[in-house]
Amino acid sequence: MAYKFGKRSTENLKNVDARLVKIMLESIQDSPYDFIITEGLRSLERQKQLKKEGKSQTLKSYHLDNPKTPNIIDAMAVDIMVYDKNNKVTWDFKYYKEVADHIKKIVKKLGYKITWGGDWKTFKDGPHFQLED
């Protein structure tokens, strides 16, 4: 089944690095499961709140504006939310792993490098993808 992003995902991809947007736009089309972009660029205040709640481990998030591109507002990370085959939101890690494996194939084809939060050793973050330079 071919999927596409709706208004919410499109809005959440604004101010995200163009390479990461391209990855997500290609990935959604033939993803094993539908998913949406729940967050791209975030404010430092939101990042502080997420750290306080234990949902993030750092204040140096890739979701913050990239300091390497001072004239462009662009995040280097997105978070997704996956829907199962019954079109229900799922937080089951196995669905995120399948989508991540699919996204990694797209990334390899495009010649970019990403890190998936589900591959982290200590803080598994299945919804998180970040673009590496």
PDB file of C-alpha atoms in Angstrom:
ATOM      1  CA  MET A   1       0.000   0.000   0.000  1.00  0.00           C
ATOM      2  CA  ALA A   2       1.239   3.470  -0.835  1.00  0.00           C
ATOM      3  CA  TYR A   3       1.133   5.977   1.998  1.00  0.00           C
ATOM      4  CA  LYS A   4       1.599   9.737   2.003  1.00  0.00           C
ATOM      5  CA  PHE A   5       1.911  12.427   4.625  1.00  0.00           C
ATOM      6  CA  GLY A   6      -1.019  14.564   5.642  1.00  0.00           C
ATOM      7  CA  LYS A   7      -1.093  18.155   6.830  1.00  0.00           C
ATOM      8  CA  ARG A   8       0.244  17.427  10.336  1.00  0.00           C
ATOM      9  CA  SER A   9       3.341  15.625   9.062  1.00  0.00           C
ATOM     10  CA  THR A  10       3.928  18.223   6.358  1.00  0.00           C
ATOM     11  CA  GLU A  11       3.795  20.992   8.956  1.00  0.00           C
ATOM     12  CA  ASN A  12       6.156  19.080  11.254  1.00  0.00           C
ATOM     13  CA  LEU A  13       8.674  18.717   8.414  1.00  0.00           C
ATOM     14  CA  LYS A  14       8.970  22.490   8.055  1.00  0.00           C
ATOM     15  CA  ASN A  15      12.364  23.726   9.226  1.00  0.00           C
ATOM     16  CA  VAL A  16      13.847  20.229   9.006  1.00  0.00           C
ATOM     17  CA  ASP A  17      17.030  19.681   6.984  1.00  0.00           C
ATOM     18  CA  ALA A  18      16.060  19.130   3.326  1.00  0.00           C
ATOM     19  CA  ARG A  19      17.939  15.810   3.176  1.00  0.00           C
ATOM     20  CA  LEU A  20      15.951  14.402   6.088  1.00  0.00           C
ATOM     21  CA  VAL A  21      12.710  15.645   4.533  1.00  0.00           C
ATOM     22  CA  LYS A  22      13.651  13.823   1.314  1.00  0.00           C
ATOM     23  CA  ILE A  23      14.371  10.631   3.282  1.00  0.00           C
ATOM     24  CA  MET A  24      11.008  10.755   5.033  1.00  0.00           C
ATOM     25  CA  LEU A  25       9.056  11.615   1.869  1.00  0.00           C
ATOM     26  CA  GLU A  26      10.581   8.673   0.027  1.00  0.00           C
ATOM     27  CA  SER A  27      10.242   6.336   2.997  1.00  0.00           C
ATOM     28  CA  ILE A  28       6.544   6.900   3.599  1.00  0.00           C
ATOM     29  CA  GLN A  29       5.573   5.889   0.069  1.00  0.00           C
ATOM     30  CA  ASP A  30       6.257   2.171   0.432  1.00  0.00           C
ATOM     31  CA  SER A  31       6.709   1.853   4.170  1.00  0.00           C
ATOM     32  CA  PRO A  32       5.615  -1.454   5.714  1.00  0.00           C
ATOM     33  CA  TYR A  33       3.356   0.603   8.033  1.00  0.00           C
ATOM     34  CA  ASP A  34       1.839   4.046   7.847  1.00  0.00           C
ATOM     35  CA  PHE A  35       3.545   6.630  10.036  1.00  0.00           C
ATOM     36  CA  ILE A  36       3.367  10.344  10.717  1.00  0.00           C
ATOM     37  CA  ILE A  37       5.967  12.909  11.672  1.00  0.00           C
ATOM     38  CA  THR A  38       5.125  13.992  15.208  1.00  0.00           C
ATOM     39  CA  GLU A  39       8.003  16.406  15.667  1.00  0.00           C
ATOM     40  CA  GLY A  40      10.855  18.014  13.785  1.00  0.00           C
ATOM     41  CA  LEU A  41      12.263  21.329  14.965  1.00  0.00           C
ATOM     42  CA  ARG A  42      11.645  22.018  18.636  1.00  0.00           C
ATOM     43  CA  SER A  43      12.377  24.911  20.952  1.00  0.00           C
ATOM     44  CA  LEU A  44      14.953  24.777  23.713  1.00  0.00           C
ATOM     45  CA  GLU A  45      12.108  25.217  26.212  1.00  0.00           C
ATOM     46  CA  ARG A  46      10.376  22.082  24.890  1.00  0.00           C
ATOM     47  CA  GLN A  47      13.671  20.192  24.956  1.00  0.00           C
ATOM     48  CA  LYS A  48      14.191  21.174  28.598  1.00  0.00           C
ATOM     49  CA  GLN A  49      10.690  19.933  29.435  1.00  0.00           C
ATOM     50  CA  LEU A  50      11.267  16.596  27.663  1.00  0.00           C
ATOM     51  CA  LYS A  51      14.543  16.136  29.534  1.00  0.00           C
ATOM     52  CA  LYS A  52      12.822  16.926  32.837  1.00  0.00           C
ATOM     53  CA  GLU A  53      10.125  14.316  32.011  1.00  0.00           C
ATOM     54  CA  GLY A  54      12.794  11.711  31.189  1.00  0.00           C
ATOM     55  CA  LYS A  55      11.745  11.568  27.527  1.00  0.00           C
ATOM     56  CA  SER A  56      15.120  12.918  26.422  1.00  0.00           C
ATOM     57  CA  GLN A  57      18.602  12.554  27.836  1.00  0.00           C
ATOM     58  CA  THR A  58      20.166  15.742  26.467  1.00  0.00           C
ATOM     59  CA  LEU A  59      19.799  19.452  25.887  1.00  0.00           C
ATOM     60  CA  LYS A  60      21.958  19.116  22.745  1.00  0.00           C
ATOM     61  CA  SER A  61      19.232  17.487  20.687  1.00  0.00           C
ATOM     62  CA  TYR A  62      19.336  17.217  16.909  1.00  0.00           C
ATOM     63  CA  HIS A  63      15.756  18.550  17.077  1.00  0.00           C
ATOM     64  CA  LEU A  64      17.147  21.980  17.942  1.00  0.00           C
ATOM     65  CA  ASP A  65      18.257  24.468  15.297  1.00  0.00           C
ATOM     66  CA  ASN A  66      21.499  23.288  13.656  1.00  0.00           C
ATOM     67  CA  PRO A  67      24.286  25.680  14.746  1.00  0.00           C
ATOM     68  CA  LYS A  68      26.343  24.690  11.678  1.00  0.00           C
ATOM     69  CA  THR A  69      23.855  26.509   9.435  1.00  0.00           C
ATOM     70  CA  PRO A  70      23.399  29.892  11.159  1.00  0.00           C
ATOM     71  CA  ASN A  71      21.387  31.465   8.320  1.00  0.00           C
ATOM     72  CA  ILE A  72      18.922  28.579   8.063  1.00  0.00           C
ATOM     73  CA  ILE A  73      16.550  27.288  10.724  1.00  0.00           C
ATOM     74  CA  ASP A  74      16.775  23.521  10.376  1.00  0.00           C
ATOM     75  CA  ALA A  75      16.482  20.563  12.688  1.00  0.00           C
ATOM     76  CA  MET A  76      18.464  17.420  11.954  1.00  0.00           C
ATOM     77  CA  ALA A  77      15.971  15.035  13.618  1.00  0.00           C
ATOM     78  CA  VAL A  78      12.387  13.880  13.407  1.00  0.00           C
ATOM     79  CA  ASP A  79      10.181  11.699  15.561  1.00  0.00           C
ATOM     80  CA  ILE A  80       7.532   9.445  14.079  1.00  0.00           C
ATOM     81  CA  MET A  81       4.421   7.632  15.268  1.00  0.00           C
ATOM     82  CA  VAL A  82       3.536   4.328  13.608  1.00  0.00           C
ATOM     83  CA  TYR A  83       0.109   2.882  12.870  1.00  0.00           C
ATOM     84  CA  ASP A  84      -0.421  -0.882  12.825  1.00  0.00           C
ATOM     85  CA  LYS A  85      -2.301  -2.741  10.070  1.00  0.00           C
ATOM     86  CA  ASN A  86      -5.592  -1.920  11.859  1.00  0.00           C
ATOM     87  CA  ASN A  87      -4.761   1.789  11.594  1.00  0.00           C
ATOM     88  CA  LYS A  88      -4.269   2.057  15.353  1.00  0.00           C
ATOM     89  CA  VAL A  89      -1.376   3.967  16.903  1.00  0.00           C
ATOM     90  CA  THR A  90       1.217   1.558  18.235  1.00  0.00           C
ATOM     91  CA  TRP A  91       4.237   1.979  20.470  1.00  0.00           C
ATOM     92  CA  ASP A  92       5.280  -1.654  20.037  1.00  0.00           C
ATOM     93  CA  PHE A  93       9.009  -1.550  19.263  1.00  0.00           C
ATOM     94  CA  LYS A  94       8.750  -4.243  16.575  1.00  0.00           C
ATOM     95  CA  TYR A  95       6.761  -1.908  14.301  1.00  0.00           C
ATOM     96  CA  TYR A  96       9.326   0.875  14.720  1.00  0.00           C
ATOM     97  CA  LYS A  97      12.111  -1.595  13.944  1.00  0.00           C
ATOM     98  CA  GLU A  98      10.422  -2.624  10.679  1.00  0.00           C
ATOM     99  CA  VAL A  99       9.891   0.992   9.650  1.00  0.00           C
ATOM    100  CA  ALA A 100      13.471   1.871  10.677  1.00  0.00           C
ATOM    101  CA  ASP A 101      14.886  -0.982   8.590  1.00  0.00           C
ATOM    102  CA  HIS A 102      12.907   0.323   5.629  1.00  0.00           C
ATOM    103  CA  ILE A 103      14.107   3.917   6.211  1.00  0.00           C
ATOM    104  CA  LYS A 104      17.712   2.707   6.469  1.00  0.00           C
ATOM    105  CA  LYS A 105      17.407   1.121   3.004  1.00  0.00           C
ATOM    106  CA  ILE A 106      16.169   4.429   1.586  1.00  0.00           C
ATOM    107  CA  VAL A 107      19.021   6.279   3.315  1.00  0.00           C
ATOM    108  CA  LYS A 108      21.592   3.890   1.882  1.00  0.00           C
ATOM    109  CA  LYS A 109      20.142   4.344  -1.611  1.00  0.00           C
ATOM    110  CA  LEU A 110      20.288   8.141  -1.245  1.00  0.00           C
ATOM    111  CA  GLY A 111      23.835   8.074   0.149  1.00  0.00           C
ATOM    112  CA  TYR A 112      23.077   9.816   3.441  1.00  0.00           C
ATOM    113  CA  LYS A 113      23.821   8.745   6.990  1.00  0.00           C
ATOM    114  CA  ILE A 114      21.275   8.602   9.795  1.00  0.00           C
ATOM    115  CA  THR A 115      21.124   7.313  13.316  1.00  0.00           C
ATOM    116  CA  TRP A 116      17.997   5.576  14.541  1.00  0.00           C
ATOM    117  CA  GLY A 117      17.251   6.013  18.249  1.00  0.00           C
ATOM    118  CA  GLY A 118      16.231   2.359  18.465  1.00  0.00           C
ATOM    119  CA  ASP A 119      19.874   1.384  17.885  1.00  0.00           C
ATOM    120  CA  TRP A 120      21.123   3.297  20.906  1.00  0.00           C
ATOM    121  CA  LYS A 121      22.514   1.101  23.673  1.00  0.00           C
ATOM    122  CA  THR A 122      21.180   2.818  26.790  1.00  0.00           C
ATOM    123  CA  PHE A 123      18.157   4.938  25.842  1.00  0.00           C
ATOM    124  CA  LYS A 124      16.114   3.171  23.162  1.00  0.00           C
ATOM    125  CA  ASP A 125      14.096   5.787  21.254  1.00  0.00           C
ATOM    126  CA  GLY A 126      12.196   3.955  18.510  1.00  0.00           C
ATOM    127  CA  PRO A 127      10.421   7.020  17.091  1.00  0.00           C
ATOM    128  CA  HIS A 128      13.656   9.069  16.678  1.00  0.00           C
ATOM    129  CA  PHE A 129      15.740   9.495  13.508  1.00  0.00           C
ATOM    130  CA  GLN A 130      18.601  11.938  13.156  1.00  0.00           C
ATOM    131  CA  LEU A 131      20.668  12.955  10.159  1.00  0.00           C
ATOM    132  CA  GLU A 132      24.428  12.758  10.534  1.00  0.00           C
ATOM    133  CA  ASP A 133      26.787  14.974   8.534  1.00  0.00           C
TER     134      ASP A 133
END
